[in-house]
Coordinates of C-alpha atoms in Angstrom, one line a residue:
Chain A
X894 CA 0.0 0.0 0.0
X895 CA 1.1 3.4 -0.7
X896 CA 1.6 5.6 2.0
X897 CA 1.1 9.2 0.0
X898 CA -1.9 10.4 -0.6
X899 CA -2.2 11.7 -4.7
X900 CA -2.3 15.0 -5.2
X901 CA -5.6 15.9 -7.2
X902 CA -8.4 13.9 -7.6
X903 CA -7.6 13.4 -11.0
X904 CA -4.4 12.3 -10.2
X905 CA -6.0 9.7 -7.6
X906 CA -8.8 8.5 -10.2
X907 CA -5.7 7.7 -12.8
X908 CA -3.9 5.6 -9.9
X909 CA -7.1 4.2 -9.2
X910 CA -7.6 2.8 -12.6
X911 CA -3.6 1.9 -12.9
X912 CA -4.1 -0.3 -10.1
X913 CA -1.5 2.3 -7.8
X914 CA -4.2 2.2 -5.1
X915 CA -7.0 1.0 -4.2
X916 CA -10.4 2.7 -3.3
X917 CA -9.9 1.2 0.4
X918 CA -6.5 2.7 1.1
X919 CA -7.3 6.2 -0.4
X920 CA -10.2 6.2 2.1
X921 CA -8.1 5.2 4.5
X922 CA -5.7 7.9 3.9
X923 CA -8.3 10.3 4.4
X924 CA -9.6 9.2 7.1
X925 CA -6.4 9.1 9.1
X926 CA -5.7 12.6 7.7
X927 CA -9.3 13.4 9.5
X928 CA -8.4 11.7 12.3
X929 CA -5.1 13.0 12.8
X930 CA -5.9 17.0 12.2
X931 CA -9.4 17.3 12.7
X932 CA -9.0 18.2 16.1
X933 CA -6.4 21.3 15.1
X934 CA -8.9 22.4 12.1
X935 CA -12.5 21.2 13.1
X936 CA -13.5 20.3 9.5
X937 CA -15.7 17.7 9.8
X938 CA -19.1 17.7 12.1
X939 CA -19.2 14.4 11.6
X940 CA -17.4 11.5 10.1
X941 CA -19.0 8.9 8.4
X942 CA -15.9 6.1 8.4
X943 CA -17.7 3.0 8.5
X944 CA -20.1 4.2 5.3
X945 CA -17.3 5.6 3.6
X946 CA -15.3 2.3 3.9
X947 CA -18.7 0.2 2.9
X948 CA -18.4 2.6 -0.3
X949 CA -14.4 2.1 -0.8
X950 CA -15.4 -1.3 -0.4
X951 CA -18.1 -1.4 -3.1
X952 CA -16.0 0.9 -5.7
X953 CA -12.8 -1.6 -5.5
X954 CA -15.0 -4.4 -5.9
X955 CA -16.4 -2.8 -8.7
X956 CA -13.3 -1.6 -11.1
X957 CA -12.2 -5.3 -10.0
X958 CA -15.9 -6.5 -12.1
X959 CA -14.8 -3.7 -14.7
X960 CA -17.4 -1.6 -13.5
X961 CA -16.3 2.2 -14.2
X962 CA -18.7 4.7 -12.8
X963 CA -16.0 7.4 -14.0
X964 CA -14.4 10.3 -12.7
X965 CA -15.0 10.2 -8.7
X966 CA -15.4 6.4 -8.7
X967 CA -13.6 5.3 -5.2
X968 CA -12.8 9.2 -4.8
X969 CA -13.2 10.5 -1.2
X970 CA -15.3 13.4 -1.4
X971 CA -16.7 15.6 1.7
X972 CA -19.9 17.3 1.8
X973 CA -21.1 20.3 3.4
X974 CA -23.0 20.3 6.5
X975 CA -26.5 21.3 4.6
X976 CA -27.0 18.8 2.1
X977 CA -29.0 15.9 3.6
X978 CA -27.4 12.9 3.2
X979 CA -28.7 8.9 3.9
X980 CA -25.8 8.0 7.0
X981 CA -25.4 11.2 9.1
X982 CA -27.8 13.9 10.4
X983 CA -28.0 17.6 8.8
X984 CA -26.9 20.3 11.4
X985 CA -26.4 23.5 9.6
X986 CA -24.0 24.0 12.4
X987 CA -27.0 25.3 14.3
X988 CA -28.5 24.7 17.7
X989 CA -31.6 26.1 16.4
X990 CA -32.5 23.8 13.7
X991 CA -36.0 22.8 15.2
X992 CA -34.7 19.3 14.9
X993 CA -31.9 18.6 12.9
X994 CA -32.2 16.8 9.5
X995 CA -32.0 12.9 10.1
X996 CA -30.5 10.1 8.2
X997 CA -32.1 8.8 5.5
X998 CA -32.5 10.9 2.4
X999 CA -29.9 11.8 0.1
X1000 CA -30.1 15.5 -1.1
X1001 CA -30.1 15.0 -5.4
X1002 CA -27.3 16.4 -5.4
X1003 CA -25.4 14.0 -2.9
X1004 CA -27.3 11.2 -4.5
X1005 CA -25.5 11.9 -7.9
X1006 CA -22.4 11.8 -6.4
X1007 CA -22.8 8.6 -4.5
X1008 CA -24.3 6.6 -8.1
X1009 CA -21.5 7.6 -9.3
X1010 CA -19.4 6.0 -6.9
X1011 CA -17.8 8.6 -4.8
X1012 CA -16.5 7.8 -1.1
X1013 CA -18.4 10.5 1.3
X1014 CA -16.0 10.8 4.2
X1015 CA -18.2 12.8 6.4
X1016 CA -20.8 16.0 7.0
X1017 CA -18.1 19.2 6.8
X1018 CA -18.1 22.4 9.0
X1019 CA -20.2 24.9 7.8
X1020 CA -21.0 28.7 8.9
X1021 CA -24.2 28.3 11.0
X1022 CA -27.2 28.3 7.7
X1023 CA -24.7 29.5 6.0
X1024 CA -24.3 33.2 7.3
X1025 CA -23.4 32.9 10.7
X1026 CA -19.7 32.8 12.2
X1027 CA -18.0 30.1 14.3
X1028 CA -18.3 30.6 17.9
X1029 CA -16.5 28.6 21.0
X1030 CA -19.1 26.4 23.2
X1031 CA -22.0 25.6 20.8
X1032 CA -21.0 22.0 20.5
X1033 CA -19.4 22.2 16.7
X1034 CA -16.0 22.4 15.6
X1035 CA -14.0 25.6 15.3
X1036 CA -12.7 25.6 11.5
X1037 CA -9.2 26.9 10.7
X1038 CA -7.5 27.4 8.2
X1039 CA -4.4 24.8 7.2
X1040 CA -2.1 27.3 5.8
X1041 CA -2.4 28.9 9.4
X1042 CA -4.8 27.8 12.3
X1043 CA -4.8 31.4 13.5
X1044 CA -6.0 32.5 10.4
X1045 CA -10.1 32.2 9.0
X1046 CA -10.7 29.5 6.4
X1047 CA -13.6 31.7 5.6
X1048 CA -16.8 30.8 4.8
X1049 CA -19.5 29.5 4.9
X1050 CA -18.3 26.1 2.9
X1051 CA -15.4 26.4 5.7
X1052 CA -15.3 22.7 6.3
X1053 CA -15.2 21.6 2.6
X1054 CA -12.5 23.8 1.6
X1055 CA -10.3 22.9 5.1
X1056 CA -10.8 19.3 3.9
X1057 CA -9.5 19.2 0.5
X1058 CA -6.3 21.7 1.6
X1059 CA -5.9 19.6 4.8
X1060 CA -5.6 16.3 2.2
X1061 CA -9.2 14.6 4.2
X1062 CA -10.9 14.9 0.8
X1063 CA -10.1 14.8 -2.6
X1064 CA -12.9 17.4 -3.4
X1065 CA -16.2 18.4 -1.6
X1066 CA -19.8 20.2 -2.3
X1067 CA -20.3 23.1 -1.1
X1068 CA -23.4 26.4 -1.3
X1069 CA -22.8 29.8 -2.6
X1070 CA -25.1 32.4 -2.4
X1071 CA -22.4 35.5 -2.0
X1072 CA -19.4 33.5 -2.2
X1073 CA -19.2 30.7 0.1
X1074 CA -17.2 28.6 -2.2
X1075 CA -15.3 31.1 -3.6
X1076 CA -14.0 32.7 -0.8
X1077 CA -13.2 29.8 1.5
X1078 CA -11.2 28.3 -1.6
X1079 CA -9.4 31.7 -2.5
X1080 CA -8.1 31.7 1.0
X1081 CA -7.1 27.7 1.3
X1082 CA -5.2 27.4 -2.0
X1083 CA -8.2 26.0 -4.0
X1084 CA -10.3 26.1 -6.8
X1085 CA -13.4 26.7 -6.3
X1086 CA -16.7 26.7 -8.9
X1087 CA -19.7 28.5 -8.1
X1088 CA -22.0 27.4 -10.6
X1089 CA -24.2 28.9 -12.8
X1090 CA -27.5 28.9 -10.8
X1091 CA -30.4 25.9 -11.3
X1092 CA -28.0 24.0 -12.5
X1093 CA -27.5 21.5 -10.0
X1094 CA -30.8 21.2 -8.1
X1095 CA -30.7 22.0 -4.5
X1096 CA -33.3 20.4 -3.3
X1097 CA -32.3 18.8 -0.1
X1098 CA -30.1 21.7 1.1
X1099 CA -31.2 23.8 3.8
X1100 CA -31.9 27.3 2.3
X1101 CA -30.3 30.7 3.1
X1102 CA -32.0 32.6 0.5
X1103 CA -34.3 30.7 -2.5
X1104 CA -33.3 32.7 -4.8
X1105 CA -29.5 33.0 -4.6
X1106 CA -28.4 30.0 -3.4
X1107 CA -26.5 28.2 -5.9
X1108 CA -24.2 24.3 -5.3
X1109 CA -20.4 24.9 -6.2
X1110 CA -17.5 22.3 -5.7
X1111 CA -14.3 22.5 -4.2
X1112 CA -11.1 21.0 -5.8
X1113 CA -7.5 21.4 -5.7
X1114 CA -8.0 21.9 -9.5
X1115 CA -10.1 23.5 -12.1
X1116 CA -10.3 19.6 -13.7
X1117 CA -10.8 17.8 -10.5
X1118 CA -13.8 20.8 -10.3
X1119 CA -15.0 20.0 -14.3
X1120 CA -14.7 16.4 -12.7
X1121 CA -17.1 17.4 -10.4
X1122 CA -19.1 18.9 -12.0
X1123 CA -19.7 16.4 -15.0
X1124 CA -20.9 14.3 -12.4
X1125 CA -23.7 16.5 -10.6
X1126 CA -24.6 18.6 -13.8
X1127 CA -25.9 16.2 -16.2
X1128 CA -26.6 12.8 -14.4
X1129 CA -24.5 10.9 -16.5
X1130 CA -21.7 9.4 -14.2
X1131 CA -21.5 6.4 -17.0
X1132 CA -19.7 9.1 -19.4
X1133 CA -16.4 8.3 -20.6
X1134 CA -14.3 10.4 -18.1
X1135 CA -13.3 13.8 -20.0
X1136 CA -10.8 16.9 -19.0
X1137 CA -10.9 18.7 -21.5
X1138 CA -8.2 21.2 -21.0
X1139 CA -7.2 24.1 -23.3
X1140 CA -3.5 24.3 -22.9
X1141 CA -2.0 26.9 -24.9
X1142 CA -4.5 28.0 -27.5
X1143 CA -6.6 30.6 -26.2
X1144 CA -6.7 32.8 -29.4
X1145 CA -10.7 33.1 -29.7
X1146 CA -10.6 34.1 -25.9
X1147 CA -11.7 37.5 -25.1
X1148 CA -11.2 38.3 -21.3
X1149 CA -12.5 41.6 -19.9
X1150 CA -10.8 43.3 -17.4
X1151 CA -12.5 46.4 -15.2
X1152 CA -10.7 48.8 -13.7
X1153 CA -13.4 50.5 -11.4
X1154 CA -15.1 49.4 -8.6
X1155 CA -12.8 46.2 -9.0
X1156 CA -9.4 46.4 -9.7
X1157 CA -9.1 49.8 -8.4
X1158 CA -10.8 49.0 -4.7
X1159 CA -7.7 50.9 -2.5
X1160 CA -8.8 47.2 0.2
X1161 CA -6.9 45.2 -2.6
X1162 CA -3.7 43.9 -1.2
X1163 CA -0.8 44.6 -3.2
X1164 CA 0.1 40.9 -3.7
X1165 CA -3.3 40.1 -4.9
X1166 CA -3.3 43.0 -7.8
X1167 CA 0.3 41.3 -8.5
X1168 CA -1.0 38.1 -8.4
X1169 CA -4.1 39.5 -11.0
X1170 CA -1.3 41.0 -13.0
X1171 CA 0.6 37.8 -13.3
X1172 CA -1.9 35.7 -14.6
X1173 CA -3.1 38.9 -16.9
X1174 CA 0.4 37.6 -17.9
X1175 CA 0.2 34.0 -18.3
X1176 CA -3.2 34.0 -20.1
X1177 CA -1.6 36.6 -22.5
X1178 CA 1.0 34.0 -23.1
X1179 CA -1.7 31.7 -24.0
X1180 CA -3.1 33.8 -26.7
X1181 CA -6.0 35.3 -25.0
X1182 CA -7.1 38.9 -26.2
X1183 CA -7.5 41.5 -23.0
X1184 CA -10.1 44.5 -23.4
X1185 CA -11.1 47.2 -20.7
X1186 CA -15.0 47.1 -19.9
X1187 CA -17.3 48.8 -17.5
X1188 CA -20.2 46.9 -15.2
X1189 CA -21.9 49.5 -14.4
X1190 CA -23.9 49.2 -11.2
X1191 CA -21.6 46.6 -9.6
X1192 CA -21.9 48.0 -6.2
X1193 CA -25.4 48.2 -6.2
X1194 CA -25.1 44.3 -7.7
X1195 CA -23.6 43.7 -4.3
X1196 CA -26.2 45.5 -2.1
X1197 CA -29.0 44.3 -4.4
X1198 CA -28.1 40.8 -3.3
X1199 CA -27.5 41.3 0.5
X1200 CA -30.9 43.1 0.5
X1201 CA -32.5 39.6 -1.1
X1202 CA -30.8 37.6 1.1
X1203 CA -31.5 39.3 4.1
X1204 CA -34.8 39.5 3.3
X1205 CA -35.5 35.6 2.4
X1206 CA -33.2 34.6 4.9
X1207 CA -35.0 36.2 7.5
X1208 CA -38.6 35.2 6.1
X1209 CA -36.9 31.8 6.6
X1210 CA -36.5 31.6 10.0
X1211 CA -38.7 34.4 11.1
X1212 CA -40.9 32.2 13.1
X1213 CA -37.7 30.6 14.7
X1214 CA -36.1 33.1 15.6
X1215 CA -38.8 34.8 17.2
X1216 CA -39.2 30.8 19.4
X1217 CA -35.4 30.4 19.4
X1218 CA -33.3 33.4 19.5
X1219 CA -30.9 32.2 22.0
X1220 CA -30.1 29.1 20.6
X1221 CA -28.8 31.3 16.9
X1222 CA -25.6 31.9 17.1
X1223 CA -24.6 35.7 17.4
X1224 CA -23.7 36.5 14.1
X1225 CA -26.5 34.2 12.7
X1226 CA -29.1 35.9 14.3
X1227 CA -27.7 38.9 13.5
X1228 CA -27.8 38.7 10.0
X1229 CA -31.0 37.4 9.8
X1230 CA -33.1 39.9 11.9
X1231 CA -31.9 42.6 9.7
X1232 CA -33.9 41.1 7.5
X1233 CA -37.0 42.9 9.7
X1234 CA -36.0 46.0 8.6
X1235 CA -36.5 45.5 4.5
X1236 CA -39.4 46.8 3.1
X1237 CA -41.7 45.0 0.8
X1238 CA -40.1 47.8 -2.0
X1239 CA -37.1 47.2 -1.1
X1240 CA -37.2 43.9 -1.6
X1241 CA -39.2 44.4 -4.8
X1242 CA -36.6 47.2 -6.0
X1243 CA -33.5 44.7 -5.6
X1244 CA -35.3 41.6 -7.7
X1245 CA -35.9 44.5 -10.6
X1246 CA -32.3 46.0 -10.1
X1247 CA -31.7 42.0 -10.4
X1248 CA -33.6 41.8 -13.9
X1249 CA -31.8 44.7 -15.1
X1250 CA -28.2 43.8 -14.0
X1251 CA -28.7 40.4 -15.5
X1252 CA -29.5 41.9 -19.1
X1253 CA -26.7 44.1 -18.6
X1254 CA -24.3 40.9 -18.1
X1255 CA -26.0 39.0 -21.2
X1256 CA -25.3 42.4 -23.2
X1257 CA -21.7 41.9 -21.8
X1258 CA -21.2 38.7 -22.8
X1259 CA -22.0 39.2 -26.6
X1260 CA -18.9 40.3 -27.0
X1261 CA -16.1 38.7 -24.6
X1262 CA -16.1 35.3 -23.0
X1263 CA -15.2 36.3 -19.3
X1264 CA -14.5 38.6 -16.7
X1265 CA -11.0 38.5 -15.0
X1266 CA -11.3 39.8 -11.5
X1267 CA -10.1 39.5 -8.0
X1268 CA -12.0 37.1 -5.8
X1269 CA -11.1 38.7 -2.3
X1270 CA -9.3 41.8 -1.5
X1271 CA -6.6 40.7 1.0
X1272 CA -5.8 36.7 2.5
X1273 CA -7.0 36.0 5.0
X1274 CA -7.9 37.6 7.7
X1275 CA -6.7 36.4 11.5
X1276 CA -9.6 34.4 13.0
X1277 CA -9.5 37.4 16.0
X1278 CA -10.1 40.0 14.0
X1279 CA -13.0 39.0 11.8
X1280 CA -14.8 42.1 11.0
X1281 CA -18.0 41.6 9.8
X1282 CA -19.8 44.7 9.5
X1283 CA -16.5 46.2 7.5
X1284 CA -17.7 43.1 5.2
X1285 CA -21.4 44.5 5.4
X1286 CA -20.3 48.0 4.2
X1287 CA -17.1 47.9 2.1
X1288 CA -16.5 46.6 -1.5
X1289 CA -17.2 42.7 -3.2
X1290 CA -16.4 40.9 -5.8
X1291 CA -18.4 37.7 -5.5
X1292 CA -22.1 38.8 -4.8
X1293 CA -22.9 40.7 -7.8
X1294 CA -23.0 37.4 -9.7
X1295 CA -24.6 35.6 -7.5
X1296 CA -27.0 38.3 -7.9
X1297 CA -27.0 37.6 -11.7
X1298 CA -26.8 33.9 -11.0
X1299 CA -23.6 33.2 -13.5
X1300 CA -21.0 30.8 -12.7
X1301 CA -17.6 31.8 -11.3
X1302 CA -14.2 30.1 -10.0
X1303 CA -11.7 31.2 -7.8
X1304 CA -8.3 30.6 -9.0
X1305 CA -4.9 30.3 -6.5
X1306 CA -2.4 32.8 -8.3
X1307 CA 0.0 33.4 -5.5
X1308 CA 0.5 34.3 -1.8
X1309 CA -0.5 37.2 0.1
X1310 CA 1.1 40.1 2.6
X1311 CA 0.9 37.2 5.4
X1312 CA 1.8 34.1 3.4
X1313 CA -1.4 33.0 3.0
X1314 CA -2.7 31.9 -0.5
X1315 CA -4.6 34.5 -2.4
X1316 CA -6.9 34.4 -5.6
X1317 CA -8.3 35.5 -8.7
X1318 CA -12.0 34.8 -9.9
X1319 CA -13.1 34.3 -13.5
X1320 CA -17.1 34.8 -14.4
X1321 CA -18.7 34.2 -17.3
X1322 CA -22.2 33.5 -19.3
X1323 CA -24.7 31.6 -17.5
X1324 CA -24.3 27.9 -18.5
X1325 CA -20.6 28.5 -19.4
X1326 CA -19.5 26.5 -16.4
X1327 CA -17.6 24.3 -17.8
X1328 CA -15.9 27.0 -20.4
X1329 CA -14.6 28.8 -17.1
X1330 CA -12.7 25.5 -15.9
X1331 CA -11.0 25.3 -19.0
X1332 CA -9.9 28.7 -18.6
X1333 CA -9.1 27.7 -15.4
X1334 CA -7.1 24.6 -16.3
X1335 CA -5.1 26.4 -19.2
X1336 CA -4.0 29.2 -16.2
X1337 CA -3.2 25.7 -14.1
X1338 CA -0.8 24.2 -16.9
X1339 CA 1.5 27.0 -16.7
X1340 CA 1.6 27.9 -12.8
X1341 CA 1.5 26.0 -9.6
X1342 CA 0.1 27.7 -7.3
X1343 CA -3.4 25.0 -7.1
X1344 CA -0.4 22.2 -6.3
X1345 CA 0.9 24.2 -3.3
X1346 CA 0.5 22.7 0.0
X1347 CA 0.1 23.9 3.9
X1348 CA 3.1 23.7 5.8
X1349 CA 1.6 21.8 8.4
X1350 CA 1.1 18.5 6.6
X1351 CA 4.5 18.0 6.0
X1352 CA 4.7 17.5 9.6
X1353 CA 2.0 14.9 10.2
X1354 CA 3.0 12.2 8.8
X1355 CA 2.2 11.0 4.9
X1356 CA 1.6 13.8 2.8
Chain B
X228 CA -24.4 55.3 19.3
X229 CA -27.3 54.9 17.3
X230 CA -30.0 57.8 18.6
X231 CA -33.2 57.3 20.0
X232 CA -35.5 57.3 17.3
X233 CA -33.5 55.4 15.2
X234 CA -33.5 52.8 18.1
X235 CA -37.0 53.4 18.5
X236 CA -38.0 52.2 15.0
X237 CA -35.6 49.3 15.4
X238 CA -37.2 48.3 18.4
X239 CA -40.9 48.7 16.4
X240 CA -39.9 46.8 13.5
X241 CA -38.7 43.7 15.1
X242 CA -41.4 43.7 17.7
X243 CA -44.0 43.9 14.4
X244 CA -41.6 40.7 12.9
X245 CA -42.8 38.7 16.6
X246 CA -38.7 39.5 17.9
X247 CA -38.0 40.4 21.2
X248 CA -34.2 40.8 21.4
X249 CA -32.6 41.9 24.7
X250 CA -31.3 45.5 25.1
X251 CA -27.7 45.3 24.1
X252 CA -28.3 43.3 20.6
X253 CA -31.0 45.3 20.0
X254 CA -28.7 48.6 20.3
X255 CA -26.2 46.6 17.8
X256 CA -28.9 45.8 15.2
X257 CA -29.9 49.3 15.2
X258 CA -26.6 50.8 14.4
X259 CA -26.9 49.0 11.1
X260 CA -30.2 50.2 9.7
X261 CA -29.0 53.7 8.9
X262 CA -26.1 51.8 6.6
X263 CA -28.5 48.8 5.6
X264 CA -31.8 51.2 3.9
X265 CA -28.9 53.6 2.7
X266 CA -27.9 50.2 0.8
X267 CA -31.5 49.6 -0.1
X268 CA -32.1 53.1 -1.4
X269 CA -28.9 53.1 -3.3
X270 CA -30.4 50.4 -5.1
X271 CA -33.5 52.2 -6.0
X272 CA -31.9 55.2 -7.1
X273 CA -29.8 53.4 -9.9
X274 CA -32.5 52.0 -11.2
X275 CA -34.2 55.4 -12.1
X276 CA -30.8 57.4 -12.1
X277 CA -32.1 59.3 -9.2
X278 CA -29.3 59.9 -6.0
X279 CA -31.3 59.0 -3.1
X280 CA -30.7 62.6 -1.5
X281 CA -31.8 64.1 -5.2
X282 CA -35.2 65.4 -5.8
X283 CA -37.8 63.0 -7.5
X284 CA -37.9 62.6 -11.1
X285 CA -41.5 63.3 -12.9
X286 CA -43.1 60.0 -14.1
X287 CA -42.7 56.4 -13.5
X288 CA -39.5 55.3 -10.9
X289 CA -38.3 53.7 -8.5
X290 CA -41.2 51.7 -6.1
X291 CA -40.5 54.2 -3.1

């Protein structure tokens, strides 16, 4: 048996299928990963070991029958703590759920990746229904980040990102309804896919806001992501397994690039314009053509969608909190009961600011392929110092397409004033999913940065 | 410090949304309004072009 675990997912589905390791000893892998740091990073709320050796189990037994359910075949994958799943309870890291989600029912979503063969490890950490903030003494685990347990993994798809960095998972699922995958992969070294809204059903999720949430994935790739996603996209998992990677020909590719609002935000760390500069560079290099555009309304994109989210959100759990208010968490229940203070107009206004900001993208997207922007302004942020009402005021770059509901990935392009892995974030046409990861993996065959791991697992033991 | 009116109104609107939230939260929650229907507004007023401190435009605009 091998004692390293592989790299990317793709890398462990080709050893997989070359007979380098077996379903059973990847899981294993994982699971003493888990085991071993789980306690310094709290990503998991709970481990399912026994169900995912059952699965390793099954997959093994089934590439040994020739039976090739593709990409994440054996492939241990962690799930976020909202999606139901058949062999562990849904918490939503909250001590308000009236009663927490039991076992028994597989969200769609999970259920696609599971008949497709892939090894859920466990339930992952996630901010509390996906807005609120981790605090000491409510009974879940305090996610860190593995490039620096002092430092936020941010969130809310904490857990999932913490996982794949941390080597527990080869990928994980994840929500984003302002960037919850983006932003906890920008800030682990990740990739992270925020896709284009609708497309991956989410029934079986608990909500934070109907309208905006949207599933991503979380992968140490762009094609461990496109892995991903062929899997929960189209329910196909029998497809041949494809990555279809543009490397070095990206002279159709018009990227657009916008100075205001975005690239000139005065919050923008030094090393992440550098970073945004550098792969400005290697996409260059690649062939693609640059051009300067305007999004006109992007801050109003971003308060647009935290008015609708505070607004459903609230209408949510607006009977709940009024039962349960001391069993939210403080940031939770902070967040939703601004909701009380939205008007019926405001809420109307921000759905027709919606319509109107979407058209503008499509009108956009006539004429270039994506948008080249940063995903957060700075790393990340000391777990001490989390300030979110300077998050509640200042700049974005993620919401505003949530708002629109188009897909977009977080890319790793370097390191940050405090070491800490930083990010850029391609968006594109709705549906173009798939056309971003190939971006994405074109970026990925000329830098390194997706490969890079925390310092801390060289210290514990196979790596 | 959020002032009293502001805190008054707070106070109104949660009661009307069936919250009671003790004294110090509620003074947190408060300081945000100002910021959050300043948000809201500025979201209305690009839709019609109007700057929320701006006089009304004649005909059709934004909902409020």
């Amino acid at each position: 048996m091998t004692t390293e675990l592989p790299t990317t997912l793709m890398e462990a589905a080709a050893w997989l299928r070359a007979g380098r390791i077996s379903s059973g000893e990847l899981t294993e892998l994982a699971l003493r990963r888990t085991s071993d740091l789980q306690p310094a990073l709290g990503a998991f709320v709970t481990v399912t070991a026994d169900a995912a050796r059952a699965a390793a189990a099954r997959a093994d037994a089934d590439l040994d029958d020739g039976v090739d359910r593709g990409p994440l075949h054996g492939i241990p994958i962690a799930v976020k703590d909202v999606f139901a799943t058949s062999d562990a309870p849904t918490f939503a890291n909250s001590r308000a759920f009236v009663e927490p989600w039991p076992p028994g029912y597989d969200a769609p979503a999970v259920a696609r990746l599971r008949t497709a063969g892939a090894v859920l490890i466990g339930k992952a950490t996630a901010g509390e229904f996906g807005c609120g903030e981790p605090e000491p003494g409510r009974g879940f685990p305090l996610p860190r980040n593995p490039w620096n347990p002092e430092h936020t993994p941010a969130g809310s798809s904490s857990g999932s990102a913490i996982a794949v960095a941390a080597g527990m998972a080869l990928g994980a699922l994840g929500t984003d309804t302002g960037g919850s995958v983006r932003a906890p992969a920008a800030v682990t070294g990740l990739t992270g896919l925020c896709t284009t809204r609708g497309r991956i059903p989410t029934d079986g999720v608990v909500p934070l806001s109907w309208s905006m949430d949207a599933l991503g994935v979380i992968g140490r790739s762009a094609a461990d992501c496109a892995a991903m996603l062929q899997i929960l996209s189209d329910h196909e998992p029998h497809r041949r397994m494809q990555a279809p990677i543009l490397d070095g020909d990206l002279v159709d590719i018009r990227i657009g690039l916008v100075e205001e609002y975005f690239l000139d935000d005065p919050g923008l760390q030094a090393e992440v314009l550098a970073g945004i500069r550098a792969a400005i560079g290697v996409f260059g290099d690649l062939g693609a053509q640059f051009q300067e555009i305007r999004i006109e309304g992007a801050h109003q994109a971003k308060e647009a969608n935290t008015v609708i989210v505070l607004a459903e959100g609230f209408t949510q759990h607006r009977a709940n909190l009024a039962l349960r208010w001391s069993d939210y968490g403080a940031a939770a229940r902070s967040f939703l009961a601004r909701g009380a203070f939205l008007s019926a107009a405001d809420y109307a206004q921000a759905q027709q600011f919606r319509r109107e900001f979407r058209m503008r993208l499509d009108r956009l997207f006539r004429n270039i392929d994506a948008v080249l922007l940063p995903c957060l302004p700075t790393d990340a942020g000391r777990i001490d110092q989390t300030d979110l009402e300077a998050r509640f005021r200042g700049r974005n770059s993620t919401r505003q397409w949530n708002l629109a509901g188009v897909p977009a990935v977080s890319v790793p392009c370097g390191f940050g004033a405090q070491g800490l892995p930083i990010a850029f974030q391609l968006i594109g046409p709705s549906g173009s999913d798939e056309r971003l990861l190939q971006l994405a993996m074109a970026y990925q065959t000329r830098t390194d940065w997706h490969l890079r791991r925390p310092p801390m697992l060289t210290s514990t033991g196979p790596s | 410090m959020t002032d009293g009116s502001t805190l008054a109104l707070a106070r109104s609107l949660l009661r009307r949304a069936g919250l009671r939230i003790p004294e110090p939260e509620l003074q947190s929650l408060a300081e945000v309004l100002p910021e959050l229907w300043r948000q809201a507004d500025d979201v209305g007023a690009h839709l019609t072009g109007q700057h929320p401190d701006g006089p009304a435009a004649p005909g059709p605009g934004a909902v409020k």
